[in-house]
Tab-separated table of C-alpha atoms in Angstrom:
chain	number	residue	atom	x	y	z
A	170	UNK	CA	-5.202	32.039	-74.270
A	171	UNK	CA	-4.805	29.841	-77.355
A	172	UNK	CA	-6.840	26.976	-78.755
A	173	UNK	CA	-5.174	24.399	-76.513
A	174	UNK	CA	-6.052	26.334	-73.348
A	175	UNK	CA	-9.619	26.690	-74.600
A	176	UNK	CA	-9.718	22.961	-75.263
A	177	UNK	CA	-8.484	22.266	-71.711
A	178	UNK	CA	-11.141	24.567	-70.249
A	179	UNK	CA	-13.792	22.912	-72.419
A	180	UNK	CA	-12.743	19.455	-71.217
A	181	UNK	CA	-12.711	20.495	-67.543
A	182	UNK	CA	-16.104	22.159	-67.969
A	183	UNK	CA	-17.401	18.969	-69.572
A	184	UNK	CA	-16.086	16.933	-66.629
A	185	UNK	CA	-17.746	19.350	-64.221
A	186	UNK	CA	-21.110	19.044	-65.975
A	187	UNK	CA	-20.711	15.265	-66.030
A	188	UNK	CA	-20.070	15.220	-62.274
A	189	UNK	CA	-23.153	17.403	-61.685
A	190	UNK	CA	-25.227	14.954	-63.712
A	191	UNK	CA	-23.776	12.031	-61.763
A	192	UNK	CA	-24.615	13.799	-58.485
A	193	UNK	CA	-28.313	13.621	-59.328
A	194	UNK	CA	-28.605	10.733	-61.771
A	195	UNK	CA	-25.371	8.743	-61.521
A	196	UNK	CA	-25.487	4.976	-61.786
A	197	UNK	CA	-24.923	3.359	-58.366
A	198	UNK	CA	-23.817	-0.073	-57.265
A	199	UNK	CA	-26.788	-2.403	-56.786
A	200	UNK	CA	-25.803	-3.756	-53.364
A	201	UNK	CA	-27.110	-2.068	-50.170
A	202	UNK	CA	-29.067	0.711	-51.934
A	203	UNK	CA	-26.003	2.061	-53.707
A	204	UNK	CA	-23.624	1.767	-50.749
A	205	UNK	CA	-21.917	-1.485	-51.728
A	206	UNK	CA	-20.088	-3.680	-49.214
A	207	UNK	CA	-17.299	-1.795	-47.425
A	208	UNK	CA	-18.951	1.435	-48.569
A	209	UNK	CA	-21.989	0.599	-46.438
A	210	UNK	CA	-19.766	0.506	-43.357
A	211	UNK	CA	-18.060	3.819	-44.229
A	212	UNK	CA	-21.471	5.430	-44.809
A	213	UNK	CA	-22.791	4.070	-41.509
A	214	UNK	CA	-19.847	5.543	-39.576
A	215	UNK	CA	-20.453	8.918	-41.255
A	216	UNK	CA	-24.148	8.851	-40.378
A	217	UNK	CA	-23.402	8.032	-36.747
A	218	UNK	CA	-21.121	10.011	-34.428
A	219	UNK	CA	-17.823	8.829	-35.917
A	220	UNK	CA	-15.798	9.707	-32.821
A	221	UNK	CA	-18.208	7.645	-30.732
A	222	UNK	CA	-17.707	4.744	-33.163
A	223	UNK	CA	-13.969	4.944	-32.474
A	224	UNK	CA	-14.457	5.150	-28.713
A	225	UNK	CA	-16.418	1.886	-28.712
A	226	UNK	CA	-13.338	-0.015	-29.943
A	227	UNK	CA	-15.409	-2.438	-32.007
A	228	UNK	CA	-13.663	-1.927	-35.366
A	229	UNK	CA	-10.750	-3.967	-36.685
A	230	UNK	CA	-7.394	-2.296	-37.269
A	231	UNK	CA	-8.030	-2.510	-41.011
A	232	UNK	CA	-11.201	-0.408	-40.790
A	233	UNK	CA	-9.756	2.101	-38.327
A	234	UNK	CA	-7.132	2.601	-41.034
A	235	UNK	CA	-9.886	3.764	-43.413
A	236	UNK	CA	-12.203	5.758	-41.151
A	237	UNK	CA	-11.016	9.330	-41.796
A	238	UNK	CA	-13.221	10.092	-44.863
A	239	UNK	CA	-16.274	9.034	-42.809
A	240	UNK	CA	-15.165	11.398	-40.046
A	241	UNK	CA	-14.793	14.274	-42.542
A	242	UNK	CA	-18.204	13.615	-44.118
A	243	UNK	CA	-19.847	13.421	-40.689
A	244	UNK	CA	-18.529	16.760	-39.400
A	245	UNK	CA	-18.785	18.662	-42.686
A	246	UNK	CA	-22.384	17.546	-43.125
A	247	UNK	CA	-23.146	18.562	-39.549
A	248	UNK	CA	-21.473	21.952	-40.035
A	249	UNK	CA	-23.330	22.576	-43.320
A	250	UNK	CA	-26.624	21.222	-41.934
A	251	UNK	CA	-26.828	18.693	-44.758
A	252	UNK	CA	-28.921	15.618	-44.017
A	253	UNK	CA	-26.995	12.378	-44.563
A	254	UNK	CA	-29.480	10.158	-42.782
A	255	UNK	CA	-30.651	8.473	-46.011
A	256	UNK	CA	-28.556	6.364	-48.412
A	257	UNK	CA	-29.014	9.020	-51.114
A	258	UNK	CA	-27.905	11.804	-48.782
A	259	UNK	CA	-24.744	10.084	-47.561
A	260	UNK	CA	-23.837	8.932	-51.087
A	261	UNK	CA	-24.068	12.505	-52.356
A	262	UNK	CA	-22.017	13.800	-49.424
A	263	UNK	CA	-19.190	11.355	-50.187
A	264	UNK	CA	-19.504	12.199	-53.887
A	265	UNK	CA	-19.063	15.941	-53.232
A	266	UNK	CA	-16.073	15.262	-50.972
A	267	UNK	CA	-14.460	13.156	-53.707
A	268	UNK	CA	-15.053	15.838	-56.352
A	269	UNK	CA	-13.561	18.511	-54.082
A	270	UNK	CA	-10.495	16.317	-53.528
A	271	UNK	CA	-10.099	15.839	-57.285
A	272	UNK	CA	-10.110	19.620	-57.782
A	273	UNK	CA	-7.303	19.853	-55.255
A	274	UNK	CA	-5.532	17.041	-57.063
A	275	UNK	CA	-5.609	18.979	-60.347
A	276	UNK	CA	-4.016	21.960	-58.598
A	277	UNK	CA	-1.320	19.704	-57.124
A	278	UNK	CA	-0.566	18.152	-60.523
A	279	UNK	CA	-0.179	21.599	-62.089
A	280	UNK	CA	2.120	22.572	-59.210
A	281	UNK	CA	4.294	19.528	-59.954
A	282	UNK	CA	4.292	20.581	-63.624
A	283	UNK	CA	5.670	23.990	-62.631
A	284	UNK	CA	8.248	22.341	-60.368
A	285	UNK	CA	9.619	20.321	-63.275
A	286	UNK	CA	9.082	23.046	-65.865
A	287	UNK	CA	6.912	20.844	-68.089
A	288	UNK	CA	5.636	22.199	-71.360
A	289	UNK	CA	1.898	22.901	-71.398
A	290	UNK	CA	1.035	19.806	-73.394
A	291	UNK	CA	2.885	17.609	-70.871
A	292	UNK	CA	1.131	19.348	-67.962
A	293	UNK	CA	-2.267	18.815	-69.589
A	294	UNK	CA	-1.319	15.239	-70.353
A	295	UNK	CA	-0.555	14.690	-66.651
A	296	UNK	CA	-3.966	16.061	-65.677
A	297	UNK	CA	-5.622	13.784	-68.250
A	298	UNK	CA	-3.798	10.784	-66.780
A	299	UNK	CA	-5.028	11.805	-63.329
A	300	UNK	CA	-8.671	12.197	-64.425
A	301	UNK	CA	-9.278	9.996	-67.462
A	302	UNK	CA	-9.342	6.505	-66.036
A	303	UNK	CA	-11.856	3.983	-64.726
A	304	UNK	CA	-11.196	4.872	-61.076
A	305	UNK	CA	-12.277	8.502	-61.561
A	306	UNK	CA	-14.692	8.584	-64.487
A	307	UNK	CA	-16.619	5.422	-63.627
A	308	UNK	CA	-16.051	4.035	-60.140
A	309	UNK	CA	-16.213	7.465	-58.457
A	310	UNK	CA	-19.889	7.764	-59.362
A	311	UNK	CA	-20.756	4.074	-59.223
A	312	UNK	CA	-19.421	3.409	-55.708
A	313	UNK	CA	-18.703	6.835	-54.134
A	314	UNK	CA	-18.709	5.847	-50.444
A	315	UNK	CA	-15.388	3.994	-50.780
A	316	UNK	CA	-12.149	5.645	-49.606
A	317	UNK	CA	-10.552	5.236	-53.052
A	318	UNK	CA	-10.528	8.866	-54.188
A	319	UNK	CA	-9.301	10.059	-50.785
A	320	UNK	CA	-6.363	7.636	-51.007
A	321	UNK	CA	-5.806	8.553	-54.657
A	322	UNK	CA	-5.489	12.297	-54.038
A	323	UNK	CA	-3.457	11.772	-50.859
A	324	UNK	CA	-1.007	9.714	-52.907
A	325	UNK	CA	-0.579	12.681	-55.256
A	326	UNK	CA	-0.247	15.112	-52.333
A	327	UNK	CA	2.472	12.947	-50.786
A	328	UNK	CA	4.579	12.833	-53.966
A	329	UNK	CA	4.043	16.612	-54.363
A	330	UNK	CA	5.378	17.238	-50.849
A	331	UNK	CA	8.295	14.868	-51.467
A	332	UNK	CA	9.316	16.534	-54.728
A	333	UNK	CA	9.035	20.029	-53.251
A	334	UNK	CA	11.078	19.019	-50.199
A	335	UNK	CA	8.338	19.823	-47.664
A	336	UNK	CA	9.310	17.225	-45.053
A	337	UNK	CA	6.880	18.401	-42.349
A	338	UNK	CA	3.948	18.444	-44.785
A	339	UNK	CA	5.005	15.043	-46.121
A	340	UNK	CA	5.004	13.664	-42.574
A	341	UNK	CA	1.555	15.098	-41.780
A	342	UNK	CA	0.051	13.882	-45.066
A	343	UNK	CA	1.485	10.432	-44.408
A	344	UNK	CA	-0.039	10.426	-40.920
A	345	UNK	CA	-3.426	11.295	-42.426
A	346	UNK	CA	-3.061	8.596	-45.076
A	347	UNK	CA	-2.635	6.029	-42.310
A	348	UNK	CA	-6.360	6.446	-41.626
A	349	UNK	CA	-7.446	6.463	-45.263
A	350	UNK	CA	-5.306	3.929	-47.137
A	351	UNK	CA	-3.304	1.712	-44.751
A	352	UNK	CA	-0.683	0.425	-47.224
A	353	UNK	CA	0.453	3.969	-48.030
A	354	UNK	CA	2.281	4.206	-44.708
A	355	UNK	CA	4.947	1.778	-45.939
A	356	UNK	CA	5.629	3.825	-49.063
A	357	UNK	CA	5.678	7.029	-47.030
A	358	UNK	CA	8.189	5.492	-44.634
A	359	UNK	CA	10.613	5.012	-47.534
A	360	UNK	CA	10.096	8.545	-48.868
A	361	UNK	CA	10.618	10.150	-45.451
A	362	UNK	CA	13.433	7.945	-44.152
A	363	UNK	CA	15.631	7.989	-47.263
A	364	UNK	CA	14.404	11.168	-48.939
A	365	UNK	CA	16.417	12.626	-51.802
A	366	UNK	CA	19.702	10.931	-50.870
A	367	UNK	CA	21.605	10.862	-54.156
A	368	UNK	CA	22.348	7.616	-55.940
A	369	UNK	CA	25.240	7.188	-58.349
A	370	UNK	CA	24.098	6.651	-61.928
A	371	UNK	CA	25.663	3.925	-63.989
A	372	UNK	CA	25.052	0.771	-66.016
A	373	UNK	CA	22.932	-2.005	-64.582
A	374	UNK	CA	25.309	-4.312	-62.647
A	375	UNK	CA	25.385	-8.054	-63.179
A	376	UNK	CA	24.141	-8.830	-59.688
A	377	UNK	CA	20.918	-6.911	-60.471
A	378	UNK	CA	19.914	-9.693	-62.875
A	379	UNK	CA	20.457	-12.313	-60.178
A	380	UNK	CA	18.547	-10.401	-57.514
A	381	UNK	CA	15.654	-9.511	-59.828
A	382	UNK	CA	15.336	-13.162	-60.848
A	383	UNK	CA	15.590	-14.317	-57.213
A	384	UNK	CA	12.831	-11.894	-56.215
A	385	UNK	CA	10.454	-13.237	-58.870
A	386	UNK	CA	11.237	-16.839	-57.935
A	387	UNK	CA	10.718	-16.071	-54.260
A	388	UNK	CA	7.208	-14.708	-54.858
A	389	UNK	CA	6.364	-17.683	-57.052
A	390	UNK	CA	7.519	-20.132	-54.374
A	391	UNK	CA	5.697	-18.146	-51.689
A	392	UNK	CA	2.518	-18.248	-53.733
A	393	UNK	CA	2.802	-22.009	-54.139
A	394	UNK	CA	3.542	-22.530	-50.446
A	395	UNK	CA	0.535	-20.453	-49.358
A	396	UNK	CA	-1.693	-22.291	-51.843
A	397	UNK	CA	-0.611	-25.909	-51.390
A	398	UNK	CA	0.755	-25.956	-47.825
A	399	UNK	CA	-1.257	-23.283	-45.987
A	400	UNK	CA	-4.435	-23.874	-48.001
A	401	UNK	CA	-4.966	-20.185	-48.773
A	402	UNK	CA	-7.557	-19.714	-51.525
A	403	UNK	CA	-9.064	-16.747	-53.315
A	404	UNK	CA	-12.541	-15.581	-52.366
A	405	UNK	CA	-15.539	-17.298	-54.027
A	406	UNK	CA	-16.355	-16.028	-57.487
A	407	UNK	CA	-12.791	-15.252	-58.535
A	408	UNK	CA	-11.293	-16.767	-61.669
A	409	UNK	CA	-9.955	-20.253	-60.998
A	410	UNK	CA	-6.415	-21.401	-61.788
A	411	UNK	CA	-6.005	-23.583	-64.882
A	412	UNK	CA	-3.341	-26.287	-64.717
A	413	UNK	CA	-2.738	-26.224	-68.481
A	414	UNK	CA	-1.949	-22.495	-68.433
A	415	UNK	CA	-0.133	-22.444	-65.100
A	416	UNK	CA	3.432	-22.925	-66.491
A	417	UNK	CA	2.944	-20.086	-68.998
A	418	UNK	CA	1.336	-17.874	-66.333
A	419	UNK	CA	4.212	-18.560	-63.929
A	420	UNK	CA	6.839	-17.826	-66.601
A	421	UNK	CA	5.245	-14.496	-67.559
A	422	UNK	CA	4.642	-13.687	-63.899
A	423	UNK	CA	8.339	-14.164	-63.127
A	424	UNK	CA	9.383	-12.276	-66.247
A	425	UNK	CA	7.171	-9.313	-65.342
A	426	UNK	CA	8.724	-9.044	-61.877
A	427	UNK	CA	12.233	-9.504	-63.239
A	428	UNK	CA	11.883	-6.684	-65.785
A	429	UNK	CA	10.083	-4.403	-63.313
A	430	UNK	CA	12.762	-4.658	-60.627
A	431	UNK	CA	15.905	-4.956	-62.780
A	432	UNK	CA	16.587	-1.240	-63.530
A	433	UNK	CA	16.069	-0.297	-59.876
A	434	UNK	CA	18.687	-2.605	-58.343
A	435	UNK	CA	22.270	-1.611	-57.567
A	436	UNK	CA	23.333	-2.802	-54.117
A	437	UNK	CA	26.764	-1.042	-53.917
A	438	UNK	CA	25.235	2.281	-54.987
A	439	UNK	CA	22.451	1.819	-52.467
A	440	UNK	CA	24.859	1.035	-49.638
A	441	UNK	CA	26.977	4.098	-50.435
A	442	UNK	CA	23.823	6.210	-50.426
A	443	UNK	CA	22.799	4.824	-47.036
A	444	UNK	CA	25.914	6.360	-45.496
A	445	UNK	CA	24.581	9.803	-46.416
A	446	UNK	CA	21.052	9.294	-45.072
A	447	UNK	CA	20.071	11.749	-42.323
A	448	UNK	CA	19.376	9.717	-39.178
A	449	UNK	CA	16.805	12.307	-38.092
A	450	UNK	CA	14.711	11.480	-41.157
A	451	UNK	CA	14.801	7.774	-40.264
A	452	UNK	CA	13.673	8.611	-36.731
A	453	UNK	CA	10.840	10.764	-38.115
A	454	UNK	CA	9.738	7.894	-40.380
A	455	UNK	CA	9.828	5.400	-37.498
A	456	UNK	CA	7.820	7.765	-35.277
A	457	UNK	CA	5.253	8.033	-38.072
A	458	UNK	CA	4.817	4.266	-38.392
A	459	UNK	CA	4.707	3.754	-34.617
A	460	UNK	CA	2.146	6.562	-34.223
A	461	UNK	CA	-0.147	5.172	-36.928
A	462	UNK	CA	0.126	1.602	-35.654
A	463	UNK	CA	-0.446	2.648	-32.050
A	464	UNK	CA	-3.490	4.791	-32.880
A	465	UNK	CA	-5.091	2.142	-35.092
A	466	UNK	CA	-4.545	-0.442	-32.371
A	467	UNK	CA	-5.787	1.880	-29.586
A	468	UNK	CA	-9.110	2.623	-31.333
A	469	UNK	CA	-9.636	-0.919	-32.634
A	470	UNK	CA	-10.727	-4.229	-31.152
A	471	UNK	CA	-7.131	-5.442	-31.790
A	472	UNK	CA	-8.196	-7.806	-34.578
A	473	UNK	CA	-6.394	-7.432	-37.935
A	474	UNK	CA	-9.596	-7.376	-39.986
A	475	UNK	CA	-10.385	-8.963	-43.344
A	476	UNK	CA	-6.981	-8.455	-44.958
A	477	UNK	CA	-3.845	-9.498	-43.087
A	478	UNK	CA	-0.419	-9.054	-44.666
A	479	UNK	CA	-0.072	-12.802	-45.324
A	480	UNK	CA	-3.504	-13.019	-46.907
A	481	UNK	CA	-2.831	-9.859	-48.921
A	482	UNK	CA	0.401	-11.270	-50.358
A	483	UNK	CA	-1.189	-14.663	-51.021
A	484	UNK	CA	-4.195	-13.316	-52.901
A	485	UNK	CA	-1.981	-10.764	-54.645
A	486	UNK	CA	0.083	-13.549	-56.159
A	487	UNK	CA	-2.611	-16.165	-56.796
A	488	UNK	CA	-4.947	-13.942	-58.799
A	489	UNK	CA	-2.172	-13.121	-61.253
A	490	UNK	CA	-1.699	-16.796	-62.136
A	491	UNK	CA	-5.271	-17.325	-63.340
A	492	UNK	CA	-4.471	-16.052	-66.860
A	493	UNK	CA	-1.215	-14.979	-68.544
A	494	UNK	CA	-0.282	-11.420	-67.478
A	495	UNK	CA	-3.813	-10.768	-66.246
A	496	UNK	CA	-2.370	-8.112	-63.917
A	497	UNK	CA	-1.024	-6.105	-66.874
A	498	UNK	CA	-4.343	-6.394	-68.704
A	499	UNK	CA	-6.268	-5.332	-65.579
A	500	UNK	CA	-3.991	-2.323	-64.947
A	501	UNK	CA	-4.219	-1.192	-68.564
A	502	UNK	CA	-8.014	-1.338	-68.403
A	503	UNK	CA	-8.189	0.356	-64.991
A	504	UNK	CA	-5.653	3.140	-65.494
A	505	UNK	CA	-5.666	3.480	-69.255
A	506	UNK	CA	-2.809	4.290	-71.630
A	507	UNK	CA	-0.517	5.752	-68.965
A	508	UNK	CA	0.142	2.283	-67.622
A	509	UNK	CA	1.136	1.109	-71.103
A	510	UNK	CA	3.312	4.202	-71.556
A	511	UNK	CA	5.062	3.270	-68.315
A	512	UNK	CA	5.671	-0.245	-69.634
A	513	UNK	CA	7.130	1.081	-72.899
A	514	UNK	CA	9.316	3.643	-71.116
A	515	UNK	CA	10.070	1.673	-67.948
A	516	UNK	CA	13.871	1.973	-68.099
A	517	UNK	CA	13.549	5.733	-68.402
A	518	UNK	CA	10.870	5.859	-65.686
A	519	UNK	CA	13.185	3.970	-63.332
A	520	UNK	CA	15.981	6.393	-64.240
A	521	UNK	CA	13.836	9.386	-63.206
A	522	UNK	CA	13.016	7.736	-59.872
A	523	UNK	CA	16.726	6.948	-59.431
A	524	UNK	CA	17.685	10.565	-60.114
A	525	UNK	CA	15.247	11.804	-57.462
A	526	UNK	CA	17.024	9.818	-54.776
A	527	UNK	CA	16.960	6.690	-52.669
A	528	UNK	CA	13.515	7.323	-51.180
A	529	UNK	CA	11.603	7.458	-54.465
A	530	UNK	CA	13.689	4.610	-55.894
A	531	UNK	CA	12.723	2.294	-53.026
A	532	UNK	CA	9.105	3.485	-53.236
A	533	UNK	CA	9.023	2.670	-56.948
A	534	UNK	CA	10.655	-0.698	-56.341
A	535	UNK	CA	8.043	-1.587	-53.710
A	536	UNK	CA	5.012	-0.760	-55.825
A	537	UNK	CA	6.547	-2.192	-58.991
A	538	UNK	CA	6.708	-5.521	-57.144
A	539	UNK	CA	3.177	-5.135	-55.767
A	540	UNK	CA	1.843	-4.380	-59.254
A	541	UNK	CA	2.076	-8.129	-59.891
A	542	UNK	CA	-1.346	-8.157	-58.183
A	543	UNK	CA	-4.296	-7.922	-60.553
A	544	UNK	CA	-6.742	-5.987	-58.334
A	545	UNK	CA	-5.710	-2.601	-59.696
A	546	UNK	CA	-7.550	-0.412	-57.183
A	547	UNK	CA	-5.247	-1.748	-54.450
A	548	UNK	CA	-2.513	0.497	-55.889
A	549	UNK	CA	-4.544	3.708	-56.321
A	550	UNK	CA	-2.346	5.522	-53.812
A	551	UNK	CA	0.790	4.905	-55.911
A	552	UNK	CA	-0.744	5.558	-59.323
A	553	UNK	CA	-0.233	9.387	-59.254
A	554	UNK	CA	3.487	8.777	-58.678
A	555	UNK	CA	3.688	6.787	-61.892
A	556	UNK	CA	1.868	9.547	-63.801
A	557	UNK	CA	4.440	12.068	-62.579
A	558	UNK	CA	7.397	9.832	-63.475
A	559	UNK	CA	6.058	9.080	-66.961
A	560	UNK	CA	5.405	12.761	-67.679
A	561	UNK	CA	8.901	13.699	-66.536
A	562	UNK	CA	10.284	11.093	-68.954
A	563	UNK	CA	8.203	12.570	-71.776
A	564	UNK	CA	9.408	16.045	-70.828
A	565	UNK	CA	13.031	14.916	-71.027
A	566	UNK	CA	12.598	13.667	-74.566
A	567	UNK	CA	13.907	16.061	-77.196
A	568	UNK	CA	11.663	17.819	-79.720
A	569	UNK	CA	12.686	15.334	-82.380
A	570	UNK	CA	10.673	12.721	-80.522
A	571	UNK	CA	7.509	14.733	-81.261
A	572	UNK	CA	5.849	14.541	-77.845
A	573	UNK	CA	3.479	17.206	-79.136
A	574	UNK	CA	-0.173	18.191	-78.875
A	575	UNK	CA	-1.192	15.353	-81.182
A	576	UNK	CA	0.459	12.945	-78.759
A	577	UNK	CA	-1.340	14.601	-75.814
A	578	UNK	CA	-4.759	14.484	-77.464
A	579	UNK	CA	-4.261	10.884	-78.596
A	580	UNK	CA	-3.314	9.621	-75.118
A	581	UNK	CA	-6.063	11.658	-73.434
A	582	UNK	CA	-8.639	10.398	-75.934
A	583	UNK	CA	-7.519	6.825	-75.380
A	584	UNK	CA	-7.873	7.367	-71.637
A	585	UNK	CA	-11.433	8.631	-72.068
A	586	UNK	CA	-12.380	5.585	-74.108
A	587	UNK	CA	-10.767	3.098	-71.734
A	588	UNK	CA	-12.409	4.740	-68.703
A	589	UNK	CA	-15.685	3.261	-70.018
A	590	UNK	CA	-17.692	6.123	-68.502
A	591	UNK	CA	-19.934	5.729	-71.550
A	592	UNK	CA	-20.820	2.099	-70.752
A	593	UNK	CA	-23.736	1.210	-68.489
A	594	UNK	CA	-22.955	-1.297	-65.707
A	595	UNK	CA	-26.422	-2.070	-64.339
A	596	UNK	CA	-27.810	-3.891	-67.374
A	597	UNK	CA	-29.820	-6.284	-65.195
A	598	UNK	CA	-30.386	-7.457	-61.640
A	599	UNK	CA	-27.375	-9.206	-60.146
A	600	UNK	CA	-27.609	-12.939	-59.649
A	601	UNK	CA	-24.634	-13.505	-57.339
A	602	UNK	CA	-22.695	-15.266	-60.113
A	603	UNK	CA	-19.723	-12.902	-60.466
A	604	UNK	CA	-18.219	-14.803	-63.410
A	605	UNK	CA	-21.227	-14.289	-65.684
A	606	UNK	CA	-23.388	-11.423	-66.867
A	607	UNK	CA	-25.033	-9.224	-65.715
A	608	UNK	CA	-22.742	-9.309	-62.633
A	609	UNK	CA	-19.659	-9.493	-64.856
A	610	UNK	CA	-20.431	-5.966	-66.122
A	611	UNK	CA	-18.899	-4.772	-62.852
A	612	UNK	CA	-16.430	-7.533	-62.075
A	613	UNK	CA	-14.834	-7.704	-65.515
A	614	UNK	CA	-12.878	-4.564	-64.589
A	615	UNK	CA	-11.158	-6.230	-61.631
A	616	UNK	CA	-8.426	-8.792	-62.252
A	617	UNK	CA	-9.325	-11.521	-59.708
A	618	UNK	CA	-12.953	-11.569	-60.882
A	619	UNK	CA	-12.297	-11.013	-64.598
A	620	UNK	CA	-13.832	-14.008	-66.381
A	621	UNK	CA	-11.860	-15.976	-68.965
A	622	UNK	CA	-14.060	-14.561	-71.713
A	623	UNK	CA	-13.578	-10.935	-70.671
A	624	UNK	CA	-9.856	-11.520	-70.141
A	625	UNK	CA	-9.618	-12.507	-73.811
A	626	UNK	CA	-11.577	-9.399	-74.853
A	627	UNK	CA	-9.474	-7.044	-72.757
A	628	UNK	CA	-6.250	-8.758	-73.795
A	629	UNK	CA	-7.147	-7.891	-77.393
A	630	UNK	CA	-7.962	-4.305	-76.374
A	631	UNK	CA	-4.655	-4.037	-74.490
A	632	UNK	CA	-2.727	-5.280	-77.512
A	633	UNK	CA	-4.523	-2.801	-79.811
A	634	UNK	CA	-3.770	0.061	-77.412
A	635	UNK	CA	-0.142	-1.066	-77.205
A	636	UNK	CA	0.120	-0.943	-80.995
A	637	UNK	CA	-1.348	2.568	-80.935
A	638	UNK	CA	1.124	3.755	-78.303
A	639	UNK	CA	4.002	2.134	-80.177
A	640	UNK	CA	2.895	4.087	-83.251
A	641	UNK	CA	2.860	7.323	-81.258
A	642	UNK	CA	6.367	6.557	-79.973
A	643	UNK	CA	7.677	5.295	-83.309
A	644	UNK	CA	9.937	8.320	-83.816
A	645	UNK	CA	11.985	7.481	-80.728
A	646	UNK	CA	15.547	6.894	-81.939
A	647	UNK	CA	17.080	3.528	-81.151
A	648	UNK	CA	19.871	4.068	-78.618
A	649	UNK	CA	21.653	1.591	-76.422
A	650	UNK	CA	22.413	3.929	-73.518
A	651	UNK	CA	18.889	4.474	-72.128
A	652	UNK	CA	18.430	0.743	-71.820
A	653	UNK	CA	21.759	0.233	-70.103
A	654	UNK	CA	22.121	3.251	-67.876
A	655	UNK	CA	19.972	4.885	-65.256
A	656	UNK	CA	20.859	8.427	-66.251
A	657	UNK	CA	18.653	7.964	-69.365
């Protein structure tokens, strides 16, 4: 065991001690005695007989799609004779479940590292990307009764099963995710149905530019139609659109989508790959979706709940037009330097997804498009996939690129700082004015509610971090082929 292994053990021990401290003294959300909004419902279902809650058929399909963590907490607490009748008790039960899931997530990430044969510093870097972000080091303790960490670790487990070729495990994990994080079922469908079907590598075709541009224009037009024709508006307290900035916001919005989708589009290669897809895998994927949809409908009151697909798409697009590239700023602040690394290395990241097959390529294309939304926690389930793809890109880089221990420590340190686990959120009693302090101490981390002032602050932080990452990557040789070809 050398100094780097000792450092890794020291960091993990430090995280463990921090989680123990948070168990007893962690800062909690001010609403509903630390339970929050949706978290209060999840806690209530855990405290009651969760199966009886399902039998009553008084939940919307949306909430049935998130009930599994409550079910687990209910039965584990009953089995262990742990009292969850009080807000403190149920909060701590969810907190322990989340910490246990994170431990499993670390093991899964190290298993993926062995699968790819990553060097130790890349493996440790992957673990740091998984742990050192706002979702884990801040929101886990602040609002533990949410289903976020369950969806987060399930997302990692699903990509692990996909990469290892465990189709049955992938199917079962995807079924479970249908009752933890509803949107994951669509990504899982793509992974199962199209799997590792090989795609031909080659230069980006001309039609990819047209289709990528058409996709960005379509979402812009859809956003405008939902806003002006259908009258869809963001929830109260979100950052309002500014007419003066709207043209710039729309231009950058379209450019972001265009660049995100461009390296993943090749229609002829995709059609040739479709001929080799195993029809049994498509059937398995369809059975999965039908099973999840049927079960959520059977146990629900048949209402869609607070977030329909149309409303989801509308709010996803509107919030990102409040300030220029506010989605990129929000993601960088939520997930830390790994998001910025993905932006810098996106062509190579897309090439890794492409090399893994049609399933992961379509999955990446889907969530790359959805990342135009600025509420970063909506994409927690897909974030582990991006960590894996970025680390595989770094692993593929030759020694001359100096992806060394200094690089690992720098990125991990940046992640710790950007997680803001050192910053207190409850600096005063909330007033209900989300756009101003003290409420903004919480809402400044979420794109739709990020005030104009905090957007400017975090834009500056994002630019500084980007300069730092560019400096770390400065030894990358300038080559034309990685930017033009998917085989990197």
